[in-house]
Coordinates of C-alpha atoms in Angstrom, one line a residue:
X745 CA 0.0 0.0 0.0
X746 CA 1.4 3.6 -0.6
X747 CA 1.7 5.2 2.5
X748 CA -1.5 7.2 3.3
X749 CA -2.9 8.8 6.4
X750 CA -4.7 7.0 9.1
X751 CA -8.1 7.4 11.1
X752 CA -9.1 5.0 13.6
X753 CA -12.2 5.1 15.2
X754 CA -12.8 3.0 18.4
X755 CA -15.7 2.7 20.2
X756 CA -16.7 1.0 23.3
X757 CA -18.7 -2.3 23.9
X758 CA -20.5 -2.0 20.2
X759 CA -22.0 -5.7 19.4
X760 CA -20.9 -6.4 16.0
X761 CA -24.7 -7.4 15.8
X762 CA -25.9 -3.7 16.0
X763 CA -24.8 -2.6 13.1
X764 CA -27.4 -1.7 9.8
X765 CA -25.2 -3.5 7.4
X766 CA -25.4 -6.6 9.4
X767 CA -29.2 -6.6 8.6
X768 CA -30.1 -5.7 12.5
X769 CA -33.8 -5.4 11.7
X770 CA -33.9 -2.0 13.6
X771 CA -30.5 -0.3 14.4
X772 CA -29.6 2.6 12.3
X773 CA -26.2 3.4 11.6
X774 CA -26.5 5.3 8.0
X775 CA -22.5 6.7 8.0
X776 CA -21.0 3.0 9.1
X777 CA -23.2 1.8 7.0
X778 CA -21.4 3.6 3.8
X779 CA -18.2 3.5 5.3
X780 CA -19.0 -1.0 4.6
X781 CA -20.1 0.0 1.1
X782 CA -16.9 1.8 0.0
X783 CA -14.5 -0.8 2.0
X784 CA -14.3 -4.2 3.2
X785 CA -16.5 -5.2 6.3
X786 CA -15.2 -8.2 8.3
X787 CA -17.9 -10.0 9.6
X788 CA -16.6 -12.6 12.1
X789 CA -13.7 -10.2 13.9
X790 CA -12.6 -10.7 17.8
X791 CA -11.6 -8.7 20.5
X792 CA -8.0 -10.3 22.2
X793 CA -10.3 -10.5 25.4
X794 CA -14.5 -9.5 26.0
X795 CA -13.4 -6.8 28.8
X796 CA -12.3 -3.2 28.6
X797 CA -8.6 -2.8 30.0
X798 CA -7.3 -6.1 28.8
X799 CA -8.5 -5.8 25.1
X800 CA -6.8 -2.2 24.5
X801 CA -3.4 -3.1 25.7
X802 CA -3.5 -5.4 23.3
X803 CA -4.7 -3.5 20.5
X804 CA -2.3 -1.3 21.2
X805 CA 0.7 -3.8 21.1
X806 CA -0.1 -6.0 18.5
X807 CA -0.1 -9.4 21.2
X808 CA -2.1 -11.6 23.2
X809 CA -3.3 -10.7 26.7
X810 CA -1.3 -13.7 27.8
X811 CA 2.2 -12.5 26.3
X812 CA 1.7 -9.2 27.8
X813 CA 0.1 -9.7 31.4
X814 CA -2.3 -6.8 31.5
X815 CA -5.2 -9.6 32.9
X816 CA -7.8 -7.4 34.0
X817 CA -9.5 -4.2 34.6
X818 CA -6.5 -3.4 37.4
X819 CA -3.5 -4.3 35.7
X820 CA -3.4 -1.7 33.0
X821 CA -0.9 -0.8 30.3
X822 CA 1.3 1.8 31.2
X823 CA 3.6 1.8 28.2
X824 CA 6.2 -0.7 29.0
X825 CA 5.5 -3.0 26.0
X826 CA 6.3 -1.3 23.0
X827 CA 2.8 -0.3 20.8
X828 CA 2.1 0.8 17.3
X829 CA 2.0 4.2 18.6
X830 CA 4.9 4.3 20.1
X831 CA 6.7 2.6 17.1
X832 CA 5.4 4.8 14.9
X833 CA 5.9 8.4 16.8
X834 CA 9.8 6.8 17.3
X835 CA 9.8 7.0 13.3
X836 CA 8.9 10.7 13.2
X837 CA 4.5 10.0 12.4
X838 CA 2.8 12.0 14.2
X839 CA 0.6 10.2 16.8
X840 CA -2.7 11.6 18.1
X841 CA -5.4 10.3 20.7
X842 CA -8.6 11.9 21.7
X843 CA -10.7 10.6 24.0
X844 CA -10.7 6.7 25.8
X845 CA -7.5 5.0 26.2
X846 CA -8.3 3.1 29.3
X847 CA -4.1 3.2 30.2
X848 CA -2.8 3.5 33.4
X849 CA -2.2 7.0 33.6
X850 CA -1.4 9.7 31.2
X851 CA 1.7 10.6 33.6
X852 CA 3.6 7.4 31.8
X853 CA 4.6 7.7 28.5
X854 CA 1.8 6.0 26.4
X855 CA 3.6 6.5 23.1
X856 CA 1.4 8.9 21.8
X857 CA 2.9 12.6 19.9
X858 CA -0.2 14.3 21.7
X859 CA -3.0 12.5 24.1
X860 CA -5.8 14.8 24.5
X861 CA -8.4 14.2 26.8
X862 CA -7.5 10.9 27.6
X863 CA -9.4 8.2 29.6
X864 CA -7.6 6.0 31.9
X865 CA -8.5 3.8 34.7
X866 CA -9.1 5.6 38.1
X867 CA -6.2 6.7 40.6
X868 CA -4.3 3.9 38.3
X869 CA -5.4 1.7 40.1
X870 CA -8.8 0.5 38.4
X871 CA -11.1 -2.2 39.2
X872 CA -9.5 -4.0 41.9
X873 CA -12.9 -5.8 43.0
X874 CA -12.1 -8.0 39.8
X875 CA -8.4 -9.3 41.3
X876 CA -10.6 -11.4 44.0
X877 CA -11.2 -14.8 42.3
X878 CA -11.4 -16.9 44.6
X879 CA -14.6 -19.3 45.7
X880 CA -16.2 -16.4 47.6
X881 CA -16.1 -13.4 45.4
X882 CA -18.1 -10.4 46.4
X883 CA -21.1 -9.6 44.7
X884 CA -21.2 -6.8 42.6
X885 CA -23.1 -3.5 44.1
X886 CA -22.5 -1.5 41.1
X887 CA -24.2 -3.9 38.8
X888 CA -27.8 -1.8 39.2
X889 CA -26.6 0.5 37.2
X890 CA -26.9 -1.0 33.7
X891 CA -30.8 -1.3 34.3
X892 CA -31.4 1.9 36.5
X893 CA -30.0 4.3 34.8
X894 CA -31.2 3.5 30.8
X895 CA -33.5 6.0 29.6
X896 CA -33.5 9.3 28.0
X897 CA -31.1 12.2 28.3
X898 CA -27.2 13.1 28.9
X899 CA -25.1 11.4 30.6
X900 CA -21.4 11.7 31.4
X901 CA -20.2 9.0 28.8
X902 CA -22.5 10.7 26.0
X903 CA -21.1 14.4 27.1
X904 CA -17.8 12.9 26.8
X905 CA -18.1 11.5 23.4
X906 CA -19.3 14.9 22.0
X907 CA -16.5 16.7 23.7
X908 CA -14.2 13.9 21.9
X909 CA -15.9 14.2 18.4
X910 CA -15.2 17.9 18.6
X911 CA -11.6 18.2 19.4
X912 CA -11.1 14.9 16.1
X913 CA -13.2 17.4 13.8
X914 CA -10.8 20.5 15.3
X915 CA -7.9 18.5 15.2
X916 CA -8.7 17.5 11.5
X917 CA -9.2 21.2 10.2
X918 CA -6.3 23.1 12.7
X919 CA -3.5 20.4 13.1
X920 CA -3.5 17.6 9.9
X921 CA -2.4 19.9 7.2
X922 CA 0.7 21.1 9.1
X923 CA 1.7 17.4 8.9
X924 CA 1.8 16.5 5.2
X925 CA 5.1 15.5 5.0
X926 CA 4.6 12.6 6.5
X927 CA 1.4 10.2 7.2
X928 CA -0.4 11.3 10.5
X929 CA -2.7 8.9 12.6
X930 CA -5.2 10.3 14.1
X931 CA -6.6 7.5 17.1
X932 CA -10.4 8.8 18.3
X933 CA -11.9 6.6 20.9
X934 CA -15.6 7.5 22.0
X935 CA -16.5 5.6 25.1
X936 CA -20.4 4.6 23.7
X937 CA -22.5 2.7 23.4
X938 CA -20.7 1.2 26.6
X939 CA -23.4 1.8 30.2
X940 CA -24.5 3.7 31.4
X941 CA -27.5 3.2 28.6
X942 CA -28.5 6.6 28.8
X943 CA -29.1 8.0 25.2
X944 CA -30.3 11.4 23.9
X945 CA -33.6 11.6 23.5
X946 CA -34.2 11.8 20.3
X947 CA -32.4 8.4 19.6
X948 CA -33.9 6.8 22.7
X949 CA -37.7 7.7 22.0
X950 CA -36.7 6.2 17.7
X951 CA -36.4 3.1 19.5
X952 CA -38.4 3.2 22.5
X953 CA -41.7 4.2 20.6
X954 CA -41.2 0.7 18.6
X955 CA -42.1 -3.3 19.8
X956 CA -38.5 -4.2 20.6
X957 CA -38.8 -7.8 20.8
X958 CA -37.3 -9.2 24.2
X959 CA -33.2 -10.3 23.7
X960 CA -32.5 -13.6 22.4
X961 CA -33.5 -16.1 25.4
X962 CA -34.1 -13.9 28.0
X963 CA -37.2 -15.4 29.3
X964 CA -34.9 -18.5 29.4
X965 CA -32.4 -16.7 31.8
X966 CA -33.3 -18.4 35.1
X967 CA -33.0 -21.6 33.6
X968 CA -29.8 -23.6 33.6
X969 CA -27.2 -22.7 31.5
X970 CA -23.3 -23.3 31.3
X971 CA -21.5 -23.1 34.8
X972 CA -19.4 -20.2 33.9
X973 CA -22.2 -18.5 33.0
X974 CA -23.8 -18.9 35.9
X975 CA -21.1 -17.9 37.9
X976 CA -20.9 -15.1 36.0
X977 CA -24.2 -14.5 36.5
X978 CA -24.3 -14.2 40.4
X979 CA -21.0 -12.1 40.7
X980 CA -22.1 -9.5 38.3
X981 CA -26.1 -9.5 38.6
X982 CA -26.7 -6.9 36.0
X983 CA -30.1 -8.8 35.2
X984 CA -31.7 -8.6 39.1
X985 CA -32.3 -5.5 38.8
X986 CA -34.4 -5.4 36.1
X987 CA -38.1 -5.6 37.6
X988 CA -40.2 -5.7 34.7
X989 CA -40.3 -5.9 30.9
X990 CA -40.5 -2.0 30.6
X991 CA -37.1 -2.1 32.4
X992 CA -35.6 -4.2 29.9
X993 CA -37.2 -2.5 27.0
X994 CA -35.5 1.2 27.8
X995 CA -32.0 -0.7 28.6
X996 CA -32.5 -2.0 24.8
X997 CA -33.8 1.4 23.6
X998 CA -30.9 3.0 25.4
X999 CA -27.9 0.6 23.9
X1000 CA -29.7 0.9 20.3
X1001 CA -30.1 4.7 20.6
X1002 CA -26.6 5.1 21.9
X1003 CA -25.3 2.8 18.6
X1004 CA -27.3 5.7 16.5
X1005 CA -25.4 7.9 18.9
X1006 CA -21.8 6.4 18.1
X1007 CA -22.8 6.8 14.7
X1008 CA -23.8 10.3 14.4
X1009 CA -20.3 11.5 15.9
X1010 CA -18.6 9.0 13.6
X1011 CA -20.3 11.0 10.8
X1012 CA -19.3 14.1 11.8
X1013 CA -15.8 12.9 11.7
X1014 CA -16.1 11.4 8.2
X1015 CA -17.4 14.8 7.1
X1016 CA -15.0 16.4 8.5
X1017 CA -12.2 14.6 6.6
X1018 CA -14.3 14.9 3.3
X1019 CA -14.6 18.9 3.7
X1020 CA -11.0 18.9 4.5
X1021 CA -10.3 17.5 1.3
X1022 CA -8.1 15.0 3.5
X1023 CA -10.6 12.0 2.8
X1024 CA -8.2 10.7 -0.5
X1025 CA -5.4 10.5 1.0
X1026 CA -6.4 9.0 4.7
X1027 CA -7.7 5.4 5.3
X1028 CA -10.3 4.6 8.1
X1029 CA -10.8 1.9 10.3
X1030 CA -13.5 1.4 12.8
X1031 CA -13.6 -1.0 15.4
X1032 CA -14.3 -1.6 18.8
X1033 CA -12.5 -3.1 21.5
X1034 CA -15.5 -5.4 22.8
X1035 CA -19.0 -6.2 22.0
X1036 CA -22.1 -6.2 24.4
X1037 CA -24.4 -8.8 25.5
X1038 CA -27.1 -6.7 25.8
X1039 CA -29.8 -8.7 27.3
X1040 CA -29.2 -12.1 25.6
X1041 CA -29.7 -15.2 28.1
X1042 CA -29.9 -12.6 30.6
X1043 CA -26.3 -11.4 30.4
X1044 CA -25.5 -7.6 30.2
X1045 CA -22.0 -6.3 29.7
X1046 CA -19.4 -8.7 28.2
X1047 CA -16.9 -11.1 29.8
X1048 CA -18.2 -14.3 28.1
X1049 CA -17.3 -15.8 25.1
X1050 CA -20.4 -15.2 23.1
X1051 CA -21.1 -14.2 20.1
X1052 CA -22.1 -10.6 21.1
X1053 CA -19.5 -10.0 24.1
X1054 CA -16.6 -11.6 22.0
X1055 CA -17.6 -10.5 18.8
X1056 CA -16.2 -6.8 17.2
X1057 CA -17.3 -4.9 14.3
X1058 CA -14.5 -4.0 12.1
X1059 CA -14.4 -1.8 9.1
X1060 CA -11.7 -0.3 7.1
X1061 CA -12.1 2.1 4.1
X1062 CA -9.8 4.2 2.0
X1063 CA -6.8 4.7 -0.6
X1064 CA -6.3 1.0 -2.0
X1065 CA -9.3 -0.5 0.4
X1066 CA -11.2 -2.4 -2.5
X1067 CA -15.4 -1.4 -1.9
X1068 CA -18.0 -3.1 -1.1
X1069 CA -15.6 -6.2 0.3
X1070 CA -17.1 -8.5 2.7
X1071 CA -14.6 -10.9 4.3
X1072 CA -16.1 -13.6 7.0
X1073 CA -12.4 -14.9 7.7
X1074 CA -12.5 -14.7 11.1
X1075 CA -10.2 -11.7 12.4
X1076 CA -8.9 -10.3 15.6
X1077 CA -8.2 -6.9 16.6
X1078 CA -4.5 -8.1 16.7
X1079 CA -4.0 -8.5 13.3
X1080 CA -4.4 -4.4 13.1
X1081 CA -1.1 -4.0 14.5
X1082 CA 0.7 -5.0 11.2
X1083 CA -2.0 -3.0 9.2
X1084 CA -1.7 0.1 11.0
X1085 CA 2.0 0.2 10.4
X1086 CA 2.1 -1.3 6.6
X1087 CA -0.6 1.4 6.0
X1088 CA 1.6 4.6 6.6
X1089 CA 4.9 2.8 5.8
X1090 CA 6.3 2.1 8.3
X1091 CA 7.1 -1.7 8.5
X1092 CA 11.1 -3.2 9.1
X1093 CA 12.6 -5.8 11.1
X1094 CA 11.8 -4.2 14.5
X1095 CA 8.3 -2.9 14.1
X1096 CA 6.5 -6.8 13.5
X1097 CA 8.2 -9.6 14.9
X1098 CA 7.5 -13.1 15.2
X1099 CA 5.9 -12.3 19.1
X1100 CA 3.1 -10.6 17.0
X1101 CA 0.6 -12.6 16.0
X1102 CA -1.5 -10.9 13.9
X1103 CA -1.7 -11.3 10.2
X1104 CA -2.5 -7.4 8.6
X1105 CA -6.5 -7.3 7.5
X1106 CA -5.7 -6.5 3.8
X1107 CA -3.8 -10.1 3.1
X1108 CA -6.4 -11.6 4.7
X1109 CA -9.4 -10.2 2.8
X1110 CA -7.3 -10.4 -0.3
X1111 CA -8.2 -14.1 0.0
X1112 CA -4.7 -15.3 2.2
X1113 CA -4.9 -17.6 5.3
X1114 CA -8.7 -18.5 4.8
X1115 CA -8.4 -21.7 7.2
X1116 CA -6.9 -19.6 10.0
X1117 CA -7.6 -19.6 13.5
X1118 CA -8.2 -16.8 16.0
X1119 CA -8.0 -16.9 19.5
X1120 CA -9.2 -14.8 22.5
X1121 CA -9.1 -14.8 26.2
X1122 CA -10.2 -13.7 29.5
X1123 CA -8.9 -13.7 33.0
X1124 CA -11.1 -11.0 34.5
X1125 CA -14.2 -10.1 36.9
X1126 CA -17.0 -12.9 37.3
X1127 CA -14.9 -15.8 36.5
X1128 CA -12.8 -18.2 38.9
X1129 CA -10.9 -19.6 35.9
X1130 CA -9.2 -18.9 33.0
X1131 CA -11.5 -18.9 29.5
X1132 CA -10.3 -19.2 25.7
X1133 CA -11.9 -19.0 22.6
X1134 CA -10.8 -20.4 19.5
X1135 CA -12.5 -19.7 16.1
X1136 CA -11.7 -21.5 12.9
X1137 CA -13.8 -21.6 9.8
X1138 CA -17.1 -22.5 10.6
X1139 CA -16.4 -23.8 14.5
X1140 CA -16.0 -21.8 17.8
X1141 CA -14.6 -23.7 20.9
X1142 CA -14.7 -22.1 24.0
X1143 CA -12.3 -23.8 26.5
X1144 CA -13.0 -23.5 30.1
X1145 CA -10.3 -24.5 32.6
X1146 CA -12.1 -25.6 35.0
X1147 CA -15.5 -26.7 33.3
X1148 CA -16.8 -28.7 30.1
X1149 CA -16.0 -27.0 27.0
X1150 CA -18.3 -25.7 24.3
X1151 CA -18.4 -26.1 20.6
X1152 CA -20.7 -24.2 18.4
X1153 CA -20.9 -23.9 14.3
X1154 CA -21.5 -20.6 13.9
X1155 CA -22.3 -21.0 9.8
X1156 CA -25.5 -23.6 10.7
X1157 CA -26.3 -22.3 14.1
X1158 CA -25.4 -18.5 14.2
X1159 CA -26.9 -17.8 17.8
X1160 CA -25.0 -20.5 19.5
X1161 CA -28.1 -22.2 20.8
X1162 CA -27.1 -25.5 20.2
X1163 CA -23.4 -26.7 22.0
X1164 CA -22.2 -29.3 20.3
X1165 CA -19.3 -30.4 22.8
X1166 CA -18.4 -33.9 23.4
X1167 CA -20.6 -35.4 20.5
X1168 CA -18.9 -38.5 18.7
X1169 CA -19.5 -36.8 15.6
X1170 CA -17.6 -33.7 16.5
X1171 CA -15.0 -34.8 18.0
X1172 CA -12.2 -34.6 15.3
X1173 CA -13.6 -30.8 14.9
X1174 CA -12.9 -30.6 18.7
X1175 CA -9.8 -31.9 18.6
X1176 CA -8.6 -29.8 15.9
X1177 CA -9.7 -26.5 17.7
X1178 CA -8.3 -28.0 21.0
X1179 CA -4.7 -28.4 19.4
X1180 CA -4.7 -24.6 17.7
X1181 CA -5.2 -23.3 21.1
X1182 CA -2.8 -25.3 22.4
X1183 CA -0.3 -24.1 19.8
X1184 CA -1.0 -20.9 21.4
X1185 CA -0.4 -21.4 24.9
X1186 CA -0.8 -23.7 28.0
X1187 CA -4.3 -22.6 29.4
X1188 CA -3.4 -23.9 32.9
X1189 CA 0.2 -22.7 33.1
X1190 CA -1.3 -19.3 31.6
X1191 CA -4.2 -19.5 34.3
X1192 CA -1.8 -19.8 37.1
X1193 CA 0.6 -17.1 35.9
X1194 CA -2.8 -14.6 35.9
X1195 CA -3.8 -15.4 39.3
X1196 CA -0.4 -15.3 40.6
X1197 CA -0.2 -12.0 39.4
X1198 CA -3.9 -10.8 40.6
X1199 CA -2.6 -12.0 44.0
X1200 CA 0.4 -10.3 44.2
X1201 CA -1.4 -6.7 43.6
X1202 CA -4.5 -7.8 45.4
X1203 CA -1.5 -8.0 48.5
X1204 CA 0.0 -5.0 47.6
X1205 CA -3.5 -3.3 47.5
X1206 CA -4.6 -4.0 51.5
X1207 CA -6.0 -7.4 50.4
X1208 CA -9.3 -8.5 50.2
X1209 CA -10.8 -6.7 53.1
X1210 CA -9.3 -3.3 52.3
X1211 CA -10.4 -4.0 48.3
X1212 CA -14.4 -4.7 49.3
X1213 CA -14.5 -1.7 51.4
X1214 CA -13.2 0.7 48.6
X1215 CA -16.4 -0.4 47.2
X1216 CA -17.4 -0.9 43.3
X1217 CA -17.5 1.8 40.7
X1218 CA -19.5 0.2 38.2
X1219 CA -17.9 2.2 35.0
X1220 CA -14.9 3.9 34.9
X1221 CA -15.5 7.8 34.6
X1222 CA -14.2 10.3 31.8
X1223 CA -11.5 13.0 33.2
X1224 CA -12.5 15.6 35.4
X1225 CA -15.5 13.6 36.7
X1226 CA -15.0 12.2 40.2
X1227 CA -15.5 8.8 40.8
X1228 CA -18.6 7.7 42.7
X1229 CA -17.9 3.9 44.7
X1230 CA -20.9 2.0 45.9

C-alpha cells in the first residue's frame, strides 16, 4: 500500500450485531453503513479478550493478553511493551489520541505525539474488586446501574463522546495539514455505546416508541445454562435488577439509541475529513474493543465468550481499500497491529516480529490464510478460571479451565443455541480447535501465571478486606468527573 494517512475510530462495547449492514432489523447506523459500502466489512472479527482494559493493551501492542500480562480491569498498560503508537511516533509519524484510552495514567509515556483528553482507569489503580477470584467473590453492588439508569437524556459517557468528536473534527481542520510530509494517525476513541445506557432523547424515543422484541433467550435466563455462565451471572447480577419488561425495554432502547449515537459522531468525523479535502489520502478503520451482550440469556455487559460480548465490528475504508468487500475470515483486533503500520509505511525488522501474531487485515481479505484460527481470552471479573476461545472456519470452541468446554458452528447455528461439545461426531472438529489453542499457549500454566499476578497486587493493594470496602465503581469515569464507589 502507498503510504496514506490514518483514522481509527474506536468505540466501546459495540456488538458487532448492532450494526445496519449486518441486517439488524432495527438499528440505524447510515454513516458506518457507507463506510462498509466503500470498503471491506469483516464480519466474524474478535476482541483479544471481552473486557475493557485487557483488550486495548493489546490492541495497542499487537499481542495476546497472555504475552503481555495486562489480565484485567487493574493491571493496566502503562507503556512498557512497546505499541504501534509508540513505534510509529519513534519513526517521526505523528501520533494523536482523543478521548478513551483506558491506560494506566497519562503521567507514563503512552507512546502517543499528543494525548488529548485521555481516559484512563481511576487513581491507576482501576477495578481492583475484579483481582478477587477466589470461591467467595463479592457480589457486585455497582451492577444496578446497567438497568437503572437507561432512559433518555445526557449522561457523562454521552457528554464525553461529544467533547471527543469535537476536538477529532478540530484537530482534523487546525492540526492535519501542518503534517503533510509525513502520514499522520489520528486515534479517536468514543467511550459509547458502553453503560451507562443513557441516550439522547431523540435516539432513545426512535427506539423506544417501537415493539422491541425481548433479547435472544431472556425469558430463558433463570434456567440452567453453562457453569461459567452462571457464575458469571451471580457475581455480576446486571439482570436482578431489572423488575419488569418496561425495564428491559429502555436498557434495549438506550444501547440501540446510543449505537445511532456512536454513529452520528462517527459521521461528523467522516465529514470532516471529506470537507478537508483529507478524505483521499487518509484510510479509516473502525472497530471496537469489545461487543455487548445486551440482554441475551440474561447477560449484560461482556466477559463471556459469546457471540455478542466476543464479537467486534470491524471496518476499514480508503486509498487501495477495495469497496463493497465483505470478508467472513474470522479476524482479531490483533492483526491491526501490522495493518496500521504497513498502512503509513512504516514496516522493518523491528516494528512486527515473530511475538506478533496478527496477520494485517488486507492479506487476509485479499483471499490469504482463509483456514486460519483466531484466538481470545479472559482472566477477569465474574470468573474463577481462566476462559479461551478459538474460532476457525465455521467452528467456535470455547475452553474452560475448569469446566466442560463448548463447541458451536457458527455458519448452521449462528446464535449459538445448540453446543455441540463432546458429540462422537464432533470430535475430530474438537480436537482440531483444541490443538490450535494449544499451539497458542498452555491454558493452565497461563491460568496460574494470571492469578499469581492478581494475588500479588490484590497483596500490595490492602487485600481483600481493604479492596471490598473501597467499594465498586460500576464504569470507569471520563476525566475531570469524580469517581462515585458503591
Amino acid at each position: 500500500m502507498t503510504p496514506r494517512n490514518l483514522l481509527i475510530i474506536m468505540s466501546d462495547e459495540h456488538n458487532p450485531k448492532f450494526l445496519g449492514c449486518k441486517a439488524h432489523p432495527m438499528v440505524e447506523t447510515p454513516h458506518l453503513d457507507r463506510l462498509a459500502a466503500g470498503g471491506i466489512r469483516f464480519d466474524s472479527a474478535y476482541t483479544p479478550s471481552p473486557i475493557c482494559v485487557p483488550a486495548r493493551a493489546s490492541f495497542a501492542t499487537g499481542k495476546y493478553v497472555h504475552q503481555i500480562g495486562y489480565w484485567d480491569n487493574a493491571i493496566a498498560f502503562e507503556g512498557a511493551v512497546p505499541s504501534w503508537h509508540s513505534l510509529l511516533r519513534e519513526r517521526g509519524h505523528q501520533v494523536v489520541s482523543i478521548g478513551k484510552l483506558h491506560f494506566r495514567s497519562s503521567e507514563d509515556d503512552n507512546g502517543f505525539s499528543d494525548e488529548q483528553i485521555a481516559m484512563h482507569v481511576i487513581g491507576g489503580q482501576g477495578d481492583l474488586l475484579g483481582l478477587i477470584r477466589d470461591d467467595d467473590m463479592p457480589r457486585r453492588k455497582g451492577a444496578y446501574k446497567i438497568a437503572r439508569m437507561a432512559g433518555p437524556g445526557e449522561s457523562i459517557y454521552t457528554t464525553y463522546d461529544r467533547d471527543i468528536t469535537a476536538r477529532a473534527q478540530i484537530w482534523l481542520r487546525e492540526q492535519a495539514p501542518k503534517y503533510s510530509h509525513k502520514p499522520w494517525i489520528l486515534f479517536v476513541s468514543l467511550v459509547c455505546p458502553h453503560f451507562p445506557l443513557t441516550a439522547p432523547p431523540e435516539h432513545f424515543y426512535h427506539y423506544y416508541n417501537q415493539n422491541i422484541p425481548l433479547p435472544k433467550l431472556h425469558d430463558q435466563a433463570a434456567q440452567a445454562q453453562h457453569p461459567y455462565v452462571q457464575l458469571y451471572r451471580s457475581a455480576i447480577p446486571y439482570n436482578d435488577y431489572f423488575e419488569n419488561p418496561d425495564m428491559v425495554k429502555r436498557a434495549q432502547a438506550g444501547y440501540l439509541g446510543l449505537c445511532s449515537f456512536v454513529d452520528e459522531n462517527v459521521g461528523k468525523i467522516l465529514r470532516t475529513l471529506e470537507d478537508t479535502g483529507l478524505v483521499d489520502d487518509t484510510r479509516i478503520v473502525y472497530t471496537s474493543d469489545h461487543g455487548d451482550n445486551n440482554g441475551a440469556r440474561g447477560l449484560w455487559g461482556k466477559s463471556t465468550m459469546y457471540e455478542e460480548a466476543a464479537g467486534v465490528p470491524m471496518i476499514v475504508g480508503g486509498p487501495d481499500v477495495p469497496s463493497g468487500v465483505t470478508v467472513s475470515t474470522p479476524v482479531n483486533l490483533t492483526d491491526l497491529y501490522p495493518f496500521f503500520i504497513d498502512a503509513v509505511g512504516a514496516r522493518d525488522d523491528a516494528s512486527i516480529t515473530e511475538e506478533h501474531p496478527g496477520t494485517n487485515v488486507m492479506a487476509i481479505a485479499a483471499g490469504k490464510h482463509a483456514h486460519r484460527a483466531v484466538f481470545s481470552e479472559y482472566h477477569a471479573m465474574g470468573s474463577r478460571s481462566a476462559v479461551f476461545m478459538i474460532r476457525k472456519n465455521c467452528y467456535k470452541l470455547v475452553h474452560y479451565v475448569d469446566y466442560e468446554a463448548q463447541l458451536f458452528d457458527l455458519c448452521a447455528d449462528p446464535e449459538e443455541l445448540t453446543d455441540l461439545a463432546g458429540r462422537p461426531d464432533m470430535a475430530e472438529i474438537q480436537r482440531d480447535l483444541t490443538n490450535e489453542l494449544l499451539a497458542i499457549c498452555d491454558p493452565r500454566s497461563v491460568d496460574r501465571r494470571a492469578k499469581a499476578d492478581q494475588a500479588d497486587l490484590l497483596a500490595k493493594s490492602g487485600g481483600k478486606k481493604a479492596v471490598i470496602a473501597r467499594g465498586d465503581l460500576g464504569f470507569s469515569v471520563p476525566p475531570g468527573v469524580e469517581p462515585h464507589f458503591d
